Coordinates of C-alpha atoms and ligand atoms in Angstrom, one line a residue:
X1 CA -7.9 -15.5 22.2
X2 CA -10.1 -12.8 23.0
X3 CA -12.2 -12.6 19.1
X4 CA -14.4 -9.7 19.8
X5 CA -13.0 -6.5 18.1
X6 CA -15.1 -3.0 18.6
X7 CA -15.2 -0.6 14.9
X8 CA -18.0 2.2 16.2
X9 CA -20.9 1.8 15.5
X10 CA -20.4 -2.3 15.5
X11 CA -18.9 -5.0 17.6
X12 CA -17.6 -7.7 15.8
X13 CA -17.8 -11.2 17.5
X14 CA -15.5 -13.4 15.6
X15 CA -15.4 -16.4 18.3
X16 CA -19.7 -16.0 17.2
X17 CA -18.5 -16.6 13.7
X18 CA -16.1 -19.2 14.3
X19 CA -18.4 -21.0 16.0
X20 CA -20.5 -21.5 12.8
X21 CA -18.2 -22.1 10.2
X22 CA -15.3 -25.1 9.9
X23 CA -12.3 -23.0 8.5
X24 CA -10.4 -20.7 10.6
X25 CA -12.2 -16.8 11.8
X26 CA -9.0 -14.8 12.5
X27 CA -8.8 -11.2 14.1
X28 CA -6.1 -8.7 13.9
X29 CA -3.5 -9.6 17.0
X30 CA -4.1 -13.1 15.9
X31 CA -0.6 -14.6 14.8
X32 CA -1.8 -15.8 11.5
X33 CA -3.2 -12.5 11.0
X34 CA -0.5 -10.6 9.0
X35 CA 0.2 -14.0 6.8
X36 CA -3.1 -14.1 6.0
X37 CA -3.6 -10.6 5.0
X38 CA -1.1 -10.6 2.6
X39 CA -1.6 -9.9 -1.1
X40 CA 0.8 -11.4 -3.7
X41 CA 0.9 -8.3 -5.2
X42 CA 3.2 -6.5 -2.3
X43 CA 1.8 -3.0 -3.0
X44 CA -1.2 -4.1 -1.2
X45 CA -1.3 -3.7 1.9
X46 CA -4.8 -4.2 3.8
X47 CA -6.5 -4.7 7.6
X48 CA -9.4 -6.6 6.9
X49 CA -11.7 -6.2 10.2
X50 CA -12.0 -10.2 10.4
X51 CA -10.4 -12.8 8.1
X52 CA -12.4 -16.0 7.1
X53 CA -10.3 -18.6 6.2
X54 CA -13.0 -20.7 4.3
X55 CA -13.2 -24.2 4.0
X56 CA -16.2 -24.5 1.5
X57 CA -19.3 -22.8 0.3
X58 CA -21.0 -23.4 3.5
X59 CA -18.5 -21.3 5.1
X60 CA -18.3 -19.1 2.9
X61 CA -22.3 -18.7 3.1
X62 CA -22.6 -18.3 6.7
X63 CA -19.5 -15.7 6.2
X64 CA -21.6 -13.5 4.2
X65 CA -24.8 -13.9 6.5
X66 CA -22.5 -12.8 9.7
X67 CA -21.2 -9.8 7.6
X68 CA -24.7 -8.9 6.9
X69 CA -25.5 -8.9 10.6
X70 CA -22.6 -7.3 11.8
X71 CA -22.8 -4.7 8.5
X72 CA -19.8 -5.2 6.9
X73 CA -18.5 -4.6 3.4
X74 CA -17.5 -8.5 2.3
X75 CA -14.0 -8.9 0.4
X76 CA -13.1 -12.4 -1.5
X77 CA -9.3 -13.1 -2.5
X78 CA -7.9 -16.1 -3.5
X79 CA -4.1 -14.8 -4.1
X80 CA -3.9 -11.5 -4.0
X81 CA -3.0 -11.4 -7.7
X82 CA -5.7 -8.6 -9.2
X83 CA -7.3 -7.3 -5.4
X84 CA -9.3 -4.1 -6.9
X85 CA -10.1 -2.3 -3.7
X86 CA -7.8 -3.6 -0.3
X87 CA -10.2 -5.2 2.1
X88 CA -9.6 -2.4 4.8
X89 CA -12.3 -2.8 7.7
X90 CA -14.1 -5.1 5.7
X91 CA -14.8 -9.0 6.0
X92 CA -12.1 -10.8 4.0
X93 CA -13.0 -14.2 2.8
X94 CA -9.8 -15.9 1.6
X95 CA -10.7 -19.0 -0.2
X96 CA -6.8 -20.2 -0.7
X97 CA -7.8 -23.6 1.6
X98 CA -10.1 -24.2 -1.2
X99 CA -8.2 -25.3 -3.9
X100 CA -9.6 -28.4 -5.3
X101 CA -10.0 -29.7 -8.9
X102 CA -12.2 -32.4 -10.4
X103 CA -11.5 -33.3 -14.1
X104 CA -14.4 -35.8 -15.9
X105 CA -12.4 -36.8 -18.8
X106 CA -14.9 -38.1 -20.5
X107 CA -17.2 -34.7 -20.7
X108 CA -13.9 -32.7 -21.1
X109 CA -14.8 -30.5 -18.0
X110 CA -13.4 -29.5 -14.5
X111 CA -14.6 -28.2 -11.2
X112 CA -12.8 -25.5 -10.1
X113 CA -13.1 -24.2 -6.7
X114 CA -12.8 -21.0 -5.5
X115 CA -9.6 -21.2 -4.3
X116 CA -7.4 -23.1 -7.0
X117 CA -4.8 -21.5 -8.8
X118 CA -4.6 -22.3 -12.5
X119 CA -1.3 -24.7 -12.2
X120 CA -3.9 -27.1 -10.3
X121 CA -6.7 -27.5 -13.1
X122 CA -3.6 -27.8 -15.8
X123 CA -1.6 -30.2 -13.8
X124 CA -5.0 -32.2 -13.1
X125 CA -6.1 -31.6 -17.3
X126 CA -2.7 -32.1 -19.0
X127 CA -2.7 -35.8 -16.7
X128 CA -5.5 -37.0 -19.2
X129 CA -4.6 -35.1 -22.3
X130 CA -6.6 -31.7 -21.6
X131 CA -5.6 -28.5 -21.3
X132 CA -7.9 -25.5 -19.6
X133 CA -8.2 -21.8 -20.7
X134 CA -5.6 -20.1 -18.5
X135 CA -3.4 -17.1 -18.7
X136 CA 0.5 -16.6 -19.0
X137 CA 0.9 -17.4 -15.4
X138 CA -0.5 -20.3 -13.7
X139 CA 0.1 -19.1 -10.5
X140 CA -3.7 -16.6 -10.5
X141 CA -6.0 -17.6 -9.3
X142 CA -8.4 -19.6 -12.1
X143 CA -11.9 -17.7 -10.4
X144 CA -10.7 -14.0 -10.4
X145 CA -9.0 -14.2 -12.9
X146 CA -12.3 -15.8 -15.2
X147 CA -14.5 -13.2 -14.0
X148 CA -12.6 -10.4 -15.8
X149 CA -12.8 -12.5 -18.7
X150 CA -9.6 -14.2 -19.3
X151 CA -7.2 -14.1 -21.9
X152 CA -4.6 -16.6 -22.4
X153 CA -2.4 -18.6 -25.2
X154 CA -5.4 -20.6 -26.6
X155 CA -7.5 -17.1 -26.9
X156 CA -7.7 -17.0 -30.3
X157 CA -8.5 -20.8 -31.0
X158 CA -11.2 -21.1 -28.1
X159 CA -11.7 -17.6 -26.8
X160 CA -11.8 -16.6 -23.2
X161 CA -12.3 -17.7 -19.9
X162 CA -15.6 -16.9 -19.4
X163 CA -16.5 -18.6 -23.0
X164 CA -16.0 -21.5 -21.6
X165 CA -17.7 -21.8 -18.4
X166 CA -20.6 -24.0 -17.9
X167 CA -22.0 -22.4 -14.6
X168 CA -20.7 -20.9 -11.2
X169 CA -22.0 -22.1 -7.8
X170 CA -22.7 -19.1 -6.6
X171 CA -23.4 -17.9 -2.4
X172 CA -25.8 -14.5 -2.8
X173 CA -25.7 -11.4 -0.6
X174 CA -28.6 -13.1 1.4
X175 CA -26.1 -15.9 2.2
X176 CA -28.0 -18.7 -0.2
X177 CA -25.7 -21.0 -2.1
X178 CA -27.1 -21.0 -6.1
X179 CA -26.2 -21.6 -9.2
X180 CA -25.6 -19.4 -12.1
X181 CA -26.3 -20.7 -15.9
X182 CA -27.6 -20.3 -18.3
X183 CA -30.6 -22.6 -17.2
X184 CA -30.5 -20.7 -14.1
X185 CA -30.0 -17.4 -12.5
X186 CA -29.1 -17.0 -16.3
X187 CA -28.9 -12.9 -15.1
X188 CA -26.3 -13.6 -13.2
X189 CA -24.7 -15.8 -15.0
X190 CA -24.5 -12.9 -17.8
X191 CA -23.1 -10.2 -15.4
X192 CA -20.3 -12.8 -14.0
X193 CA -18.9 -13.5 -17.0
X194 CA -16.8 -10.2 -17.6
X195 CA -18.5 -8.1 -15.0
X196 CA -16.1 -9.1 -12.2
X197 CA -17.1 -10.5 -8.5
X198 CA -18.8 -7.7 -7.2
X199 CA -22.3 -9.6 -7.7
X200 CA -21.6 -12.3 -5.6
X201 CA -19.2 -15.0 -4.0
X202 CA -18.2 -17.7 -6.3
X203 CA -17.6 -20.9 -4.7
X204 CA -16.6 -23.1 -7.8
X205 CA -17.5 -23.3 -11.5
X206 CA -17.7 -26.1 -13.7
X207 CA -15.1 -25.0 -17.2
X208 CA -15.0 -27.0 -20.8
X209 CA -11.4 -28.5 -21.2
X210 CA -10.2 -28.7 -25.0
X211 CA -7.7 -31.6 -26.3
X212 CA -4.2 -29.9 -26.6
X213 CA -1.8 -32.2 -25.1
X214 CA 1.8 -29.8 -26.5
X215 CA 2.1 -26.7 -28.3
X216 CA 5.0 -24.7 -30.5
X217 CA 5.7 -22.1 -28.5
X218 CA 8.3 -19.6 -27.1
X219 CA 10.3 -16.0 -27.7
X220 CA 12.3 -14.4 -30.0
X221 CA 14.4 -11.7 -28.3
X222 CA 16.0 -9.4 -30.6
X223 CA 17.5 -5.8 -29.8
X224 CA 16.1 -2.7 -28.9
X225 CA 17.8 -1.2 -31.6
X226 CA 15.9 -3.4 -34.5
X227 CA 12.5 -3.1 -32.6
X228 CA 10.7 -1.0 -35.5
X229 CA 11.5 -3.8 -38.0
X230 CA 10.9 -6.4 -35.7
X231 CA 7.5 -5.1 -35.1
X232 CA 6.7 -4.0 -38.5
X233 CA 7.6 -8.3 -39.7
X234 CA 5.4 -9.1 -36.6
X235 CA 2.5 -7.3 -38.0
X236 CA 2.9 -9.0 -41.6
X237 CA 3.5 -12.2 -39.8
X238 CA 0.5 -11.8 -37.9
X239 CA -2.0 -10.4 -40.8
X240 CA -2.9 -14.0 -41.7
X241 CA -2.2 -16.0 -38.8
X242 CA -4.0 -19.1 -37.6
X243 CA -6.3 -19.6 -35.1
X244 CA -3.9 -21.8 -33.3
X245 CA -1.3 -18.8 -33.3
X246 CA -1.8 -16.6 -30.0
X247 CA 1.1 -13.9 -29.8
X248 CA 2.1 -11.2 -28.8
X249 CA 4.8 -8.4 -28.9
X250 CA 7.0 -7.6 -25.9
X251 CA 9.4 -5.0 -25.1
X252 CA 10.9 -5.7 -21.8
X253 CA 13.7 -3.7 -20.1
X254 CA 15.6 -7.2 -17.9
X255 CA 16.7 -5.9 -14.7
X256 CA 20.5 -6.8 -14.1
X257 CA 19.9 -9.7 -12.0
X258 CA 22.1 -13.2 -12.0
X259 CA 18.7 -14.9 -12.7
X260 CA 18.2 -13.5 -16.2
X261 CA 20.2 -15.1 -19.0
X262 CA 23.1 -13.4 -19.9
X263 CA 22.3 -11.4 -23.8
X264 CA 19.3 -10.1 -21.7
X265 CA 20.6 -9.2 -18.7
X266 CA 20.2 -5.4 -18.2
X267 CA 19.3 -5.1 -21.6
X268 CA 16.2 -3.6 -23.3
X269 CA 14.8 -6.1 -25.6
X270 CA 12.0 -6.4 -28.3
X271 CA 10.5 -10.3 -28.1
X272 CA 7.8 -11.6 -30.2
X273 CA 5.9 -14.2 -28.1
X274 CA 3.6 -16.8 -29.0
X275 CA 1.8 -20.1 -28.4
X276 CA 0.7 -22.5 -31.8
X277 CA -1.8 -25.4 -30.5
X278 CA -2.2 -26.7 -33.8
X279 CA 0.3 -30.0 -34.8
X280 CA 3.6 -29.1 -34.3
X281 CA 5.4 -29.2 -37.7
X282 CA 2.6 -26.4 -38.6
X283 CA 4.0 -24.1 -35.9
X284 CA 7.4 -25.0 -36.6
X285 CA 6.4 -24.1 -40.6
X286 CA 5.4 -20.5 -39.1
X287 CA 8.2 -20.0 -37.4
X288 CA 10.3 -20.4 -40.7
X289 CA 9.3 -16.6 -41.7
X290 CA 11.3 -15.2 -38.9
X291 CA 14.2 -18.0 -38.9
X292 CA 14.9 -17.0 -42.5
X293 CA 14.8 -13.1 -41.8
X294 CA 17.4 -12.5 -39.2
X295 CA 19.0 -14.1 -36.5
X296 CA 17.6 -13.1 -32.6
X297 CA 20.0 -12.7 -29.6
X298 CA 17.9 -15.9 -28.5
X299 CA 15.3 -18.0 -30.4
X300 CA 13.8 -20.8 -27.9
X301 CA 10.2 -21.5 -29.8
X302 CA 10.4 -25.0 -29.4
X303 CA 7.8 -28.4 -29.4
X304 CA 6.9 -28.3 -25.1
X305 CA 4.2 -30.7 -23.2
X306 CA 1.2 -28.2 -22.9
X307 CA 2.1 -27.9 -19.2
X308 CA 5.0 -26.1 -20.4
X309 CA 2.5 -23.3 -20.9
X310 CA 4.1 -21.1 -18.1
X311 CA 7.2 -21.2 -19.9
X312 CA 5.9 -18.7 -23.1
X313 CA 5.5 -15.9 -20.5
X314 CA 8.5 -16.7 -17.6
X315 CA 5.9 -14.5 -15.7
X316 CA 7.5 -14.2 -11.7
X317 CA 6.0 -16.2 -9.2
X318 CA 7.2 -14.8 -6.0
X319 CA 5.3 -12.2 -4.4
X320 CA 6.2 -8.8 -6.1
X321 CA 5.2 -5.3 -5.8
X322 CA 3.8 -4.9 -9.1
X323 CA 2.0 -2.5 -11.0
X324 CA -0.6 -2.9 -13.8
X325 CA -2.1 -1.1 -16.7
X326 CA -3.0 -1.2 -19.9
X327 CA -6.1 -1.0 -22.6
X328 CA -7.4 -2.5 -25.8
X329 CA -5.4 -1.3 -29.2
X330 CA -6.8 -0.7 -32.2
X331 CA -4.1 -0.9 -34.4
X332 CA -0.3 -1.4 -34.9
X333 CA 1.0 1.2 -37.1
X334 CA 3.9 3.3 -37.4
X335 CA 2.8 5.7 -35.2
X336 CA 1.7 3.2 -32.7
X337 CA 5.1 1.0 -32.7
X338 CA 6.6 4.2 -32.1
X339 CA 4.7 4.9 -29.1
X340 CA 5.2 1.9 -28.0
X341 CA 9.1 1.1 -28.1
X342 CA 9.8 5.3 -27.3
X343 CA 7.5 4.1 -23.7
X344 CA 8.3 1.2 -23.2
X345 CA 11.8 1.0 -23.8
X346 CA 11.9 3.8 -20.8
X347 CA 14.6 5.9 -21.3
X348 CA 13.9 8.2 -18.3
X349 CA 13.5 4.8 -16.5
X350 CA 11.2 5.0 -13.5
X351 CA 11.8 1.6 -12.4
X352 CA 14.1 -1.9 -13.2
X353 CA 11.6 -3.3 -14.3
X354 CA 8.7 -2.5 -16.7
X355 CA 7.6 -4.9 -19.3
X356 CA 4.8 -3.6 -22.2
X357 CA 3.4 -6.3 -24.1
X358 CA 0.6 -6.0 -27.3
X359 CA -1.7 -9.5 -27.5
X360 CA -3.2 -10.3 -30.5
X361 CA -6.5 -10.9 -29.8
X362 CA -9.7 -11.5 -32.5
X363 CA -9.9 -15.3 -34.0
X364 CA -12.6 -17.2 -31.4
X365 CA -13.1 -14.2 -29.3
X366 CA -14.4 -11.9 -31.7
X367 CA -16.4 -14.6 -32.8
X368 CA -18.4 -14.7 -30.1
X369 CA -21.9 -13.4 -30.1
X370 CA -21.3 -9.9 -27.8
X371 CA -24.1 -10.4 -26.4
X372 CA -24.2 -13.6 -24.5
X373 CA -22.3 -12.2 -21.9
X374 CA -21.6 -8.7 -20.6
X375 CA -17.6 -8.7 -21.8
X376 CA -17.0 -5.7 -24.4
X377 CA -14.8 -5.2 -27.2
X378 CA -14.7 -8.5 -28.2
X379 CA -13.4 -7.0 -32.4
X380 CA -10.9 -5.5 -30.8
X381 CA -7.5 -6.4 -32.4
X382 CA -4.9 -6.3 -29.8
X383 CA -4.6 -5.8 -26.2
X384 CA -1.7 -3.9 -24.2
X385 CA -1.0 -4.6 -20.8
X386 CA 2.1 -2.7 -18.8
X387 CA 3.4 -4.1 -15.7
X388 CA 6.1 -2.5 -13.7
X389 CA 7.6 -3.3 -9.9
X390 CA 7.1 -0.1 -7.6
X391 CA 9.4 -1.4 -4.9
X392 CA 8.8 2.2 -3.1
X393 CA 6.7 5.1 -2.9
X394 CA 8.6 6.9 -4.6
X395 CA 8.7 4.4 -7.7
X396 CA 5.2 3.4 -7.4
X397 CA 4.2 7.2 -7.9
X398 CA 7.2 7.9 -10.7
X399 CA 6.1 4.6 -12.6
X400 CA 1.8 5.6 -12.3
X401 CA 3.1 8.7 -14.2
X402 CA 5.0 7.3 -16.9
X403 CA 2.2 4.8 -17.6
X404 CA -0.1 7.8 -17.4
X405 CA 2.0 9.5 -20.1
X406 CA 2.5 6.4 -21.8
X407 CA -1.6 6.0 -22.1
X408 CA -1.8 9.7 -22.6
X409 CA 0.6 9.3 -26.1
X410 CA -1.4 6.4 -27.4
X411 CA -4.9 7.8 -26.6
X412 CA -5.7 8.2 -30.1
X413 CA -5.1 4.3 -30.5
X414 CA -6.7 3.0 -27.5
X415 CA -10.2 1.7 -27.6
X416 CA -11.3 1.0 -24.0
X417 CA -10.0 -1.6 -20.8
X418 CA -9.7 -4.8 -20.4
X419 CA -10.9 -5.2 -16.6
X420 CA -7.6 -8.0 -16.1
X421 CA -5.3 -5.8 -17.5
X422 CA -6.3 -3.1 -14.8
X423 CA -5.5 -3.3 -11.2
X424 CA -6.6 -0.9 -8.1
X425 CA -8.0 2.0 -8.6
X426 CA -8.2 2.6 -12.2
X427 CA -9.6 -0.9 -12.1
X428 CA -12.7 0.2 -10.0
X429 CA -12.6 3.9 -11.7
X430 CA -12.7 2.8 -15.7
X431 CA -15.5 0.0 -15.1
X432 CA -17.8 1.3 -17.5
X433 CA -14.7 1.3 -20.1
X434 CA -14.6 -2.1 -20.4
X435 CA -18.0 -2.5 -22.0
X436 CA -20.7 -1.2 -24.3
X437 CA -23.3 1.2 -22.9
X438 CA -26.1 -0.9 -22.8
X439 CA -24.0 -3.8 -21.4
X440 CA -23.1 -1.4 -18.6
X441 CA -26.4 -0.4 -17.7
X442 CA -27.4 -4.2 -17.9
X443 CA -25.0 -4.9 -15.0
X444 CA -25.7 -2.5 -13.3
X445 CA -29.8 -3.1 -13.4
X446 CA -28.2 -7.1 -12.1
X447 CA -25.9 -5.4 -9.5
X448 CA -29.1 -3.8 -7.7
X449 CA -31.0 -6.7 -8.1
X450 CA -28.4 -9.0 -6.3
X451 CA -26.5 -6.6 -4.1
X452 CA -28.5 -3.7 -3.7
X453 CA -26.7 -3.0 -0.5
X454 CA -23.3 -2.9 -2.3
X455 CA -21.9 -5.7 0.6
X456 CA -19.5 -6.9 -2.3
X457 CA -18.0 -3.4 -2.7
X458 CA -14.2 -5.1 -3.3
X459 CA -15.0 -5.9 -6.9
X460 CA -15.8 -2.7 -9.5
X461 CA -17.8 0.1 -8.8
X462 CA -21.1 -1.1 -10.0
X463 CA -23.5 0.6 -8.1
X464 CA -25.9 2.6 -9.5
Ligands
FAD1 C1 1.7 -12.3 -13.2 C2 0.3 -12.1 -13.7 C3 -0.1 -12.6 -14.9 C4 -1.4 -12.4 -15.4 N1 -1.7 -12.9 -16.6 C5 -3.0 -12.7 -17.1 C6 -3.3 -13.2 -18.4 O1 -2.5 -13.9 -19.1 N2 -4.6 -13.0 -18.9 C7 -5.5 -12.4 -18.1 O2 -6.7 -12.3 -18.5 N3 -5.2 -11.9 -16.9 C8 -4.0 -12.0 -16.4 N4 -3.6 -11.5 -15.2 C9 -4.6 -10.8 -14.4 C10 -5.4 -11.7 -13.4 O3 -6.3 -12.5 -14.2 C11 -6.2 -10.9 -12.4 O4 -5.3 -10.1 -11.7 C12 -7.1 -11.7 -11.6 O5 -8.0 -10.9 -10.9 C13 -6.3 -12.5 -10.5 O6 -7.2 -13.4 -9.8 P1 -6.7 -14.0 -8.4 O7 -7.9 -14.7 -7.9 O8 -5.4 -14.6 -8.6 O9 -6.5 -12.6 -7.6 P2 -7.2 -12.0 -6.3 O10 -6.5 -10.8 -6.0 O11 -7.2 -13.0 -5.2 O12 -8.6 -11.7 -6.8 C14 -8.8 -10.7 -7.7 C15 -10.3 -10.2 -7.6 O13 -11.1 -11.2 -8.1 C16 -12.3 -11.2 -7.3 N5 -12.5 -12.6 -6.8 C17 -11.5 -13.5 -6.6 N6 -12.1 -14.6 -6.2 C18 -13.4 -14.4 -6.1 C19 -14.5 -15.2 -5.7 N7 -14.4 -16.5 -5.3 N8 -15.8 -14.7 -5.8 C20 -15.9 -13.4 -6.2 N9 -14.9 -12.6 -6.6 C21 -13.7 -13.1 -6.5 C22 -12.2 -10.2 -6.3 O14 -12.9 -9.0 -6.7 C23 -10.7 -9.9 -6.1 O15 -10.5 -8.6 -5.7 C24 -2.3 -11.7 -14.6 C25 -2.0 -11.1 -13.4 C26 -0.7 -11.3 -12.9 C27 -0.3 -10.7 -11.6

């Protein structure tokens, strides 16, 4: 196959590249090409000059040193989940062959490579009683989704993601493999943890694993109709909550689709959501406020294995055209629930689907010291993320206004972004939102030092 592809002022010799690396070098007109290309998120769609199918770090190394030749921009996806900026004419380093996972028991910690989706470190933990720091879906990717920080059911008992990592293996613009930690590159290490991947290409990291083995966990769906009360019992039920309670609140609007159970099915519901990690007859006790209040269209909080985890958020795992938004909150009041259920209940529905969900956040996050690593608003109380599926054009621009407006009516309320909760555009657009001033600066003074060229452009807009 004829490898050599001309983009004025460059031509690109991907049978040279191939010839230096083990994984596959593939060029649009190559039949794997489109596969390869693909996002999970089906709103993406990109032509990456070259693809690099990447084996290891070595590959992914001598990847970045042939992009530096050839002057291109480098992209790094592992699923396509969170892509910031589409890897149009640029490199794209897909580490998906590089999913493996190495649990020491004993130290309670895993290697992650770059490629491995969070259902591989949990099946591998939960095997010898451990359980990582993943989100509500185990399908992302457990790299991309660490670097924006990473907030999932054990949050408030031992923080995020990035709290938790012990050190990246790192490959730097100049193509040289290192590590980041804080014995080492400890910069670096900073600007990673929260600042996104725009500062280099991880290859693995080395996370602590915690010893949670089951959880009490699951939804209450009540309603539309008694959403204010449901929310207004959420926000007393949650004023003196555990640790070991993570929740959330949920208004989901259920598309009328076979797969949904029937009391939801094209319904508009108001769920509260949640995850205890603490011994079960304590979560069950908690649960007791809501089982004496009123009865929900479905109550299925129940004792699961902690590899049930994916089963709290039912989040989809087929590829979907999705949409994402959202911000931190600073407060549930009146006003604020009634932002939240007149939006997100969608009345002048844009699309089938559009869920809005409010985290409770604080407990081991905010206890943090906010300056060990670059992530901001770690007091922040809650966190709202929007999702919606644009499955056309015409949708996808329809929904981006309604979550404008949406934004726009809660401005008062909203305190900055969570970088994870952000996809696109206003992912690479509201960077400096997600952090204090100084924090911002700090990364960007790091971003010049190790990429002063900007060759990891697909990540946030950093750059000076
Ligand atoms: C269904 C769903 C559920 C989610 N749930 C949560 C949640 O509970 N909590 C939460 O915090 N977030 C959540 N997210 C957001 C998710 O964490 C981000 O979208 C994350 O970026 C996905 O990472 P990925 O590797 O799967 O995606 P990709 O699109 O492959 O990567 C996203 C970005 O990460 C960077 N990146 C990836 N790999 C590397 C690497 N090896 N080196 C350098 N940069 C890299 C790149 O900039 C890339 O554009 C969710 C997203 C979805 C779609």
């Amino acid at each position: 196959m004829n490898n050599i592809i001309t983009t004025s002022p460059f031509t690109i010799d991907g049978a040279q590249l191939q010839s230096r690396i083990q994984g596959a070098v593939i060029a649009p007109g190559d039949p794997r090409y489109d596969e390869r290309r693909a996002a999970w998120n089906l709103t993406v769609d990109q032509q990456p000059a070259l693809i690099v199918a990447a084996e290891g770090a070595h590959d992914i190394a001598a990847a970045v040193r042939f992009a530096r030749e050839a002057d291109l921009k480098v992209a790094v996806q592992a699923t396509g989940h969170g892509v910031i900026r589409p890897a149009n004419g640029s490199l794209l380093i897909n580490t998906a062959n590089m999913p493996q996972v190495t649990v020491n028991a004993e130290a309670r910690t895993a290697w992650v490579s770059a490629g491995a989706k969070w259902a591989k470190v949990l099946e591998a933990a939960h095997a010898v009683g451990l359980a990582p720091l993943l989100g509500s879906s185990p399908d992302v990717g457990a790299v991309g989704y660490t670097l924006g920080g990473g907030m999932g059911w054990l949050a408030r008992k031992h923080g995020l993601s990035i709290d938790s990592v012990n050190c990246f293996e790192v490959v730097t613009t100049d193509g040289q493999i290192v590590e980041a930690s804080d014995a080492q590159n400890s910069d670096l290490f900073w600007g990673l943890r929260g600042g996104g991947g725009g500062l280099g290409v991880i290859t693995g990291m080395e996370i602590r694993l915690y010893p949670i083995a089951e959880f009490y966990g699951g939804n209450l769906y009540y309603p539309i109709e008694h959403a204010h009360e449901v929310f207004a019992c959420y926000r007393e039920w949650i004023a003196n909550a555990p640790d070991e309670l993570t929740s959330s609140i949920v208004i989901m609007n259920y598309p009328p689709l076979p797969f949904f159970p029937e009391p939801l099915r094209g319904k508009t519901i108001a769920q509260v959501r949640g995850a205890y990690c603490g011994p079960i007859e304590q979560g069950e006790a908690l649960l007791k406020f809501w089982r004496d209040w009123r009865t929900p269209v479905i109550d299925d909080f129940a004792a699961r294995p902690f590899s049930d985890i994916a089963k709290v958020s039912n989040d989809p795992v087929d590829p979907m055209a999705d949409m994402f938004s959202g911000g931190w909150l600073a407060d549930l009041s009146d006003e604020t629930l009634a932002t939240l259920i007149e939006y997100g209940s969608a009345v002048r529905r844009p699309s089938p689907l559009i869920l809005t969900e409010v985290r409770h956040a604080g407990g081991a996050i905010a206890r943090v010291d906010p300056n060990s690593n670059v992530f901001g608003h770690r007091t922040a109380p809650h966190v709202l993320a929007m999702i919606g599926a644009a499955l056309n054009p015409e949708m996808h621009t329809a929904l981006r206004q309604h979550l404008d407006q949406f934004k726009q009516a809660l401005q008062p309320h909203l305190l900055g972004v969570y970088l994870n909760f952000l996809e696109g555009e206003e992912a690479r657009t509201r960077v400096r939102e997600a952090f204090s001033a100084g924090a911002y600066r700090r990364l960007q003074t790091i971003k010049s030092r190790y990429d002063p060229d900007n060759r990891f452009s697909h990540s946030y807009d950093l750059a000076a």
